[in-house]
Amino acid sequence: MRKIIYLSSLALFLSVSLFAQKVEFEEYDLSNGLHVILHKDNSAPIISTSVMYHVGAKDEVDGRTGFAHFFEHLLFEGTKNIPKGEFFKIVSANGGANNANTTQDRTFYYETFPSNNLELGLWLESERMLHPVINQVGVDTQNEVIKEEKRARIDNAPYGKISYRTGINQHIFKNHPYKNSVIGSMEDLDAAKLQEFLDFHKKFYAPNNAVLVVAGDFETEATKKMIENYFGDIPKGEKVERINIKEAPITESIKVTEYDSNIQIPVKLFIYRTPSNKDKDSYTLDMVSSILTSGKSARLYKKLVEEKKALQVLAFNDSQEDYGTYIMGALPMGATTLDELGVEMDAEITKLQNELISEKEFQKLQNQFENNFVNSNSGVQNIANTLAANYTLKGNTNLINDEITIYRSITREDIKRVANEFLNKNSRVEMDYLKKEIE
Amino acid sequence: MKNNMRTKITTLIALFLISLGVNAQIDRSQQPKAGPAPTINLGKPQTFELKNGLKVMVVENHKLPKVSATLILDNGPIFEGEKAGLTSIAGEMMGNGTKTISKDAFNEEIDFLGANLNIGSQSANFNTLSKFFPRILQLTADAVQNPLLTQEEFEKEQAKLIEGIKSGENSVAAIAAKAQNALVYGKNHPYGEFETETTAKNVTLADVQNFYATYFKPNNAYLVIVGDVTFKDVKAQVTKHFNNWKKGTIPVYEIPKVTDVAKTEINFIDMPNAVQSDIAVINTVDLKMSNPDYFATLLANKIFGGGGEGRLFLNLREDKGYTYGAYSRIGNDERTSATFKSAASVRNMVTDSSVVEFMKEIKTFRDTKVTDEELKNAKAAYIGSFVMALENPATVASYALNIVTKKLPENFYETYLQKINAVTVDDVQRVAQKYFSTDNARIVIVGKALDALPNLEKLPYAINYFDKESNAASKPEMSKPLPNGVTKLTVLDNFFNAIGGAAKVKALKSTLVTYEANAMGSVISTTEKRTSTKYANETSMGGNVVAKIVMTKDGVFMNKQPLPAPMAGEMSYTIGTFLEMGLLNNESSKLTGIEIVDGKDAYVISTKGEIVSSSVYFDVATGLKVKELQVITMQGQTQNQEATFSNYQEFNGIKFPGTKTGSLGPQKVEFKLIGAKVNEGVSEADFI
């Protein structure tokens, strides 16, 4: 009895020590609606300035896909005070590093600098927000670059249509813009007129549709003043209306085949539509994914890779604002057929649907998610990204500290229920991803 | 009074507003200046060494409750030869159980604790929550010293390796990476060899056990532990778990010398599925980190192709739009040659142009000094990354490790910024001339021959061909297969339809076209007249006729002199109201395939003769003729004549090429269509 009490108090102690490494931040709005988040950490002389715009591929209209990603490129072309081609140069010439990325839901720009260049970082992002130069020359330049990006990352890369979802999304979504890929259609981009880019910019890239995160080694009061100086007078834009497009449930399994000329080994994939990232079930699916494929003791890995039936198993849980996508798959080995892999994958799903996972497996999940959680908070740039995403996509900045409690609240019964609710045989896409022969 | 009061308040408010305004007045047209440089704090890890030679470095960092560790066996490269794949298999087998813990129990426990552990053929690393560090360290020590190496595991890993080798066969990037090393270092070098299905099959379990017993020794081992630990605890635990690891003798291996090619050449590997060509221009360099040139080479490479501001990127991506990114890299190596490599993946059709730009950039970089601004910016970039890298606690440990393994002076990193700052533009040029080669480089290209080769062949470099395993090969087949149903007749009918309708064209009695060009300082004009049985061509320069060719059933006459009968016989098929009418009726003119002309697919109709051969190219999409190629071989000499056609214009309902580009000696000459007539302007007198 005594021993048990001792153990539980030890467990309590551990969880307290974990919460002690809380990420401190403060947040407020400027009068133009720009949301500001500050995370101060003076332990290393580094500063990150980041802006996340709440616009992604899902905000595009049919016939004009690829716009959000196009702007990721276009907004490096220059501003009223930064000549064309100088943006990267200024960052590098001041010892910084920068980049940007786009998803279905948001676009993220960031710089990191030695901390004496905080003001420069704020200036760069405020220039980009206030008066970027959007002209035909820039559009033409970036159009070519994006075509090369598509060739390099998708058309010439093994499994590129899976990695970048260009062979996935259209099958699992029929109405929602998630049916398109982030890189979009090259024909759409070719056909787009300058005015359409200008309109898209006006609609989505205003301060009231963005969050600025400053993270790292700074002094709070001076920083707030600088933020007001650089961002305060950027005009507010129209209120952005979010799309509200519903997908009808899939009631009969959809069988499709995709081809890739860069591969030798095919892939069997099951693709499921899952709930919004704000839904607790989306977190539960992360755990399902972990049970099946995370680590050498994971169920699907042990069953397929250890038994020499598969070269590799994979699972991605794409959690997104409106709907998610859960993808699981395997690459066959030796004489195993894709159909056999499908049967094995189904057997593992059925097991999750019919039996509770063991207490031990459940504890394993807790440890794995705690480790992920600790690692995701390392480095000011990672922290900035998480803060911005939690605010923009989930409306709760403090998830950076609280998310672990959501995972901890998930029960074994939740996992079983979610497997039944979302990993249904009749509501999925079954894909054979095959090698394309070159004549 | 009241009024007065009010005025005062207004003034106060106004003043207040003004002062707010002044506060907000920033001049955003000026780029903000950096504040005073932050002080940097270069810590040092705490270290200790075990009797068996294992050197341990510890960096305490309590910011997050986690620990990472890396074990490195610094034994140098290992040559595997006929058994290439041995180290891969051994690496995969390690870390799956120990002599006392079964594989399942071992993997289950690592996963249960939420940790990640990887053991490679000459390394190990893990990360874990700090609360589980002692157990993970213990499991790692056991796995490193007492690995479970069974036949069953061996067979599984061997099969996976073979499957993995196959899986990369259609990946341009994978083939390119293999080829670059194999060609530059040679397959007899540890960096140049690669595993194939055959060599992987040569490996046995005994080889793996022997490899482990020979090379997994603490002699040259370093263990680096970073994170939420105390030095005292680490020392106690490491000593406890690693003290019994036995020293051994590591075999001495002499690495073969590497030499560059005597003259820059292209090494081409055909991959028909490629939509981009992978290009790498590579020469070897002998460069250690301790070399005094090291800092200048870093900066030279940074300016040349080290990032988005590098010259390669600005030229090939930003200016030309050939690629998503073009970069260079210069390596360093303690034991053998490293490489200087400039590379990009570019779309098929600009493969040759990209090679030209790469070589031009290297040459310019050697021949002219970089600007002060370029050097200043490159220094700033290095200084910035140096400062920012300190955020990661592992940086300090990796610096300490470099000092020992790369034999650097103790103060190498304390004086790092100073040495970066001391580099001059002259230093940059000096090292560029020493390490960036234009004359002895290999240009390794993996791409689609059909698209890339025709223009690559025009570059002044010899081309050597290789297969996907970097064995010498012959030049790839250069034409595309024809779709079903396409014949010479359909291609020619498409052409006739495209220029005005097959029936209409075939019914014509005569054609007359005149072209003009400006070349060699005068106007060159050429008039061609054709009937179904006769042909005449008159060329004049500055108004004077310089050549007249007449072809009839009686022969071919140049300036009234008959050409030799065999040659005339091979030219006569070109008679007809259009050359294409001649092709239609000539049985030895055949549709041979699809080739690429200026980036577009074109059907080729070829006529082969002893002396005169020709190929005529028709655009697959438009049906129009886009090119003619004539090869004349006489007395061992070969002469090529090429003309391209574009900008078709309509005259009397029939379209003729508005622009005809041909070569006149070394010069390209563009002829413009002046006029064209059908069924008029041609008389018998023209063919005398």
Short mmCIF file of C-alpha atoms in Angstrom, two decimals, chain A residues 14 18 21 41 43-46 73 77 81 88-90 92-97 112-117 119-120 123 126-127 130-131 141-142 144-145 148-149 151-153 155-156 158 225 229-230 233 261-265 294-298 301-302 305-306 308 311 332-334 360 363-364 367-368 370-371 374-375 377-380 435 438, chain B residues 23-24 26 28-40 63-66 92 94-96 103-104 107-108 111-116 127-129 131-132 153 155-156 159-160 163-164 166-172 272-277 302 308-309 317-318 321-324 345-347 373 376-377 380-381 384-385 387-388 390-391 481:
data_model
loop_
_atom_site.label_atom_id
_atom_site.label_comp_id
_atom_site.label_asym_id
_atom_site.label_seq_id
_atom_site.Cartn_x
_atom_site.Cartn_y
_atom_site.Cartn_z
CA LEU A 14 7.24 14.05 -12.68
CA LEU A 18 7.15 18.69 -16.91
CA GLN A 21 9.04 24.00 -18.62
CA ASP A 41 13.88 33.80 -24.13
CA SER A 43 19.28 32.35 -23.20
CA ALA A 44 20.87 32.63 -26.67
CA PRO A 45 21.47 35.75 -28.84
CA ILE A 46 18.93 34.78 -31.47
CA HIS A 73 7.06 33.16 -53.80
CA GLU A 77 9.94 39.82 -55.10
CA ASN A 81 11.58 50.10 -50.30
CA PHE A 88 17.05 37.24 -49.46
CA LYS A 89 20.21 39.24 -49.88
CA ILE A 90 19.37 41.64 -47.06
CA SER A 92 21.81 36.91 -45.57
CA ALA A 93 23.99 40.03 -45.56
CA ASN A 94 22.88 40.59 -41.99
CA GLY A 95 23.66 37.10 -40.84
CA GLY A 96 20.10 35.84 -40.92
CA ALA A 97 18.26 32.91 -42.39
CA THR A 112 15.93 34.32 -37.75
CA PHE A 113 18.76 36.74 -36.96
CA PRO A 114 21.41 37.30 -34.34
CA SER A 115 19.38 39.31 -31.84
CA ASN A 116 20.88 42.71 -32.74
CA ASN A 117 18.86 42.60 -35.96
CA GLU A 119 14.44 45.79 -35.98
CA LEU A 120 15.55 44.62 -39.41
CA TRP A 123 11.05 46.09 -41.03
CA SER A 126 6.19 45.08 -42.24
CA GLU A 127 7.42 46.04 -45.73
CA LEU A 130 2.39 47.13 -46.20
CA HIS A 131 3.42 47.48 -49.81
CA THR A 141 9.62 35.09 -62.98
CA GLN A 142 7.92 33.13 -60.23
CA GLU A 144 8.82 29.67 -64.17
CA VAL A 145 10.38 28.99 -60.79
CA GLU A 148 10.70 23.92 -61.80
CA GLU A 149 9.71 23.42 -58.19
CA ARG A 151 9.18 19.18 -61.61
CA ALA A 152 11.85 18.81 -58.92
CA ARG A 153 9.60 17.93 -56.02
CA ASP A 155 7.24 15.03 -61.31
CA ASN A 156 10.85 13.86 -60.98
CA PRO A 158 9.79 8.98 -56.39
CA LYS A 225 7.11 50.08 -29.48
CA ASN A 229 5.99 51.79 -35.32
CA TYR A 230 6.43 49.36 -38.15
CA ASP A 233 -0.15 52.15 -39.64
CA SER A 261 7.47 6.71 -63.51
CA ASN A 262 10.10 7.35 -60.84
CA ILE A 263 9.45 4.25 -58.76
CA GLN A 264 10.14 0.53 -58.87
CA ILE A 265 8.17 -0.58 -55.85
CA SER A 294 5.74 4.57 -34.80
CA GLY A 295 8.82 2.60 -33.86
CA LYS A 296 9.94 -0.97 -34.44
CA SER A 297 7.42 -2.33 -31.95
CA ALA A 298 4.49 -0.62 -33.71
CA TYR A 301 5.65 -2.44 -38.63
CA LYS A 302 5.94 -5.69 -36.67
CA VAL A 305 8.19 -5.28 -42.06
CA GLU A 306 9.39 -7.77 -39.48
CA LYS A 308 9.31 -9.53 -44.61
CA LEU A 311 9.79 -2.98 -47.17
CA PRO A 332 5.43 -4.71 -50.70
CA MET A 333 8.49 -6.89 -50.53
CA GLY A 334 9.30 -10.04 -52.48
CA LYS A 360 1.08 -1.13 -21.53
CA GLN A 363 1.41 3.93 -21.37
CA LYS A 364 3.81 3.68 -24.32
CA ASN A 367 5.65 8.40 -23.18
CA GLN A 368 5.94 8.84 -26.93
CA GLU A 370 5.48 13.41 -24.05
CA ASN A 371 8.79 13.03 -25.89
CA VAL A 374 9.22 18.22 -25.35
CA ASN A 375 11.06 18.09 -28.68
CA ASN A 377 9.39 23.11 -28.06
CA SER A 378 13.10 23.22 -28.81
CA GLY A 379 14.44 26.29 -30.57
CA VAL A 380 12.79 29.71 -30.88
CA LYS A 435 5.08 2.10 -61.50
CA ILE A 438 8.03 4.35 -70.11
CA ASN B 23 7.24 58.70 -31.96
CA ALA B 24 5.73 56.74 -34.79
CA ILE B 26 10.15 55.97 -38.62
CA ARG B 28 10.89 53.00 -43.49
CA SER B 29 12.65 53.86 -46.73
CA GLN B 30 15.88 53.20 -44.83
CA GLN B 31 16.85 49.68 -43.92
CA PRO B 32 17.32 49.58 -40.11
CA LYS B 33 20.88 49.33 -38.86
CA ALA B 34 21.95 46.47 -36.63
CA GLY B 35 22.29 47.11 -32.91
CA PRO B 36 25.54 46.40 -31.07
CA ALA B 37 26.77 42.87 -31.70
CA PRO B 38 25.48 40.45 -29.07
CA THR B 39 28.07 38.89 -26.82
CA ILE B 40 28.51 35.24 -27.49
CA LYS B 63 16.12 24.04 -20.47
CA LEU B 64 14.07 21.04 -21.56
CA PRO B 65 13.72 17.67 -19.81
CA LYS B 66 15.47 15.73 -22.55
CA GLU B 92 20.53 -2.34 -39.68
CA MET B 94 22.66 -3.55 -34.67
CA GLY B 95 20.28 -2.20 -32.06
CA ASN B 96 17.80 -5.07 -32.34
CA LYS B 103 14.77 -8.39 -30.15
CA ASP B 104 11.09 -7.91 -29.37
CA ASN B 107 12.46 -2.72 -29.28
CA GLU B 108 9.37 -2.80 -27.13
CA ASP B 111 9.40 2.42 -27.81
CA PHE B 112 7.67 2.09 -24.45
CA LEU B 113 9.94 4.73 -22.98
CA GLY B 114 9.11 7.02 -25.93
CA ALA B 115 12.77 7.17 -26.94
CA ASN B 116 14.46 6.91 -30.32
CA ASN B 127 17.17 10.95 -27.71
CA THR B 128 15.02 10.46 -24.67
CA LEU B 129 13.15 12.22 -21.92
CA LYS B 131 13.78 10.71 -16.71
CA PHE B 132 14.47 7.63 -18.86
CA GLU B 153 17.77 -11.13 -38.76
CA GLU B 155 18.37 -12.74 -43.98
CA LYS B 156 15.67 -10.19 -43.32
CA ALA B 159 16.41 -9.05 -48.37
CA LYS B 160 15.38 -5.52 -47.38
CA GLU B 163 14.65 -4.57 -52.29
CA GLY B 164 15.85 -1.09 -51.34
CA LYS B 166 15.80 -1.99 -56.61
CA SER B 167 13.51 0.72 -55.30
CA GLY B 168 15.92 3.47 -56.33
CA GLU B 169 16.42 2.29 -59.90
CA ASN B 170 14.03 4.82 -61.42
CA SER B 171 14.92 7.71 -59.17
CA VAL B 172 16.98 10.30 -61.01
CA PRO B 272 14.00 8.03 -70.16
CA ASN B 273 11.61 8.86 -67.31
CA ALA B 274 13.44 12.06 -66.31
CA VAL B 275 11.58 15.36 -66.58
CA GLN B 276 14.61 17.20 -65.24
CA SER B 277 18.29 16.63 -65.82
CA LYS B 302 29.23 30.98 -50.20
CA GLY B 308 19.86 31.92 -52.46
CA GLU B 309 22.20 34.89 -52.91
CA ARG B 317 17.08 30.39 -61.10
CA GLU B 318 16.41 34.08 -60.73
CA GLY B 321 14.37 30.27 -64.58
CA TYR B 322 16.04 26.96 -65.53
CA THR B 323 15.78 25.41 -62.09
CA TYR B 324 14.24 25.54 -58.63
CA SER B 345 18.14 19.89 -61.47
CA VAL B 346 17.04 21.68 -64.62
CA ARG B 347 14.26 21.06 -67.10
CA GLU B 373 30.19 43.91 -51.00
CA LYS B 376 31.18 41.54 -46.77
CA ASN B 377 27.78 39.89 -47.18
CA ALA B 380 27.99 38.46 -42.37
CA ALA B 381 26.14 35.29 -43.33
CA GLY B 384 25.24 35.12 -38.29
CA SER B 385 25.01 31.36 -38.62
CA VAL B 387 26.09 33.07 -33.61
CA MET B 388 22.70 31.46 -34.18
CA LEU B 390 24.87 28.48 -30.41
CA GLU B 391 21.16 28.24 -29.62
CA PRO B 481 8.73 5.10 -81.16
#
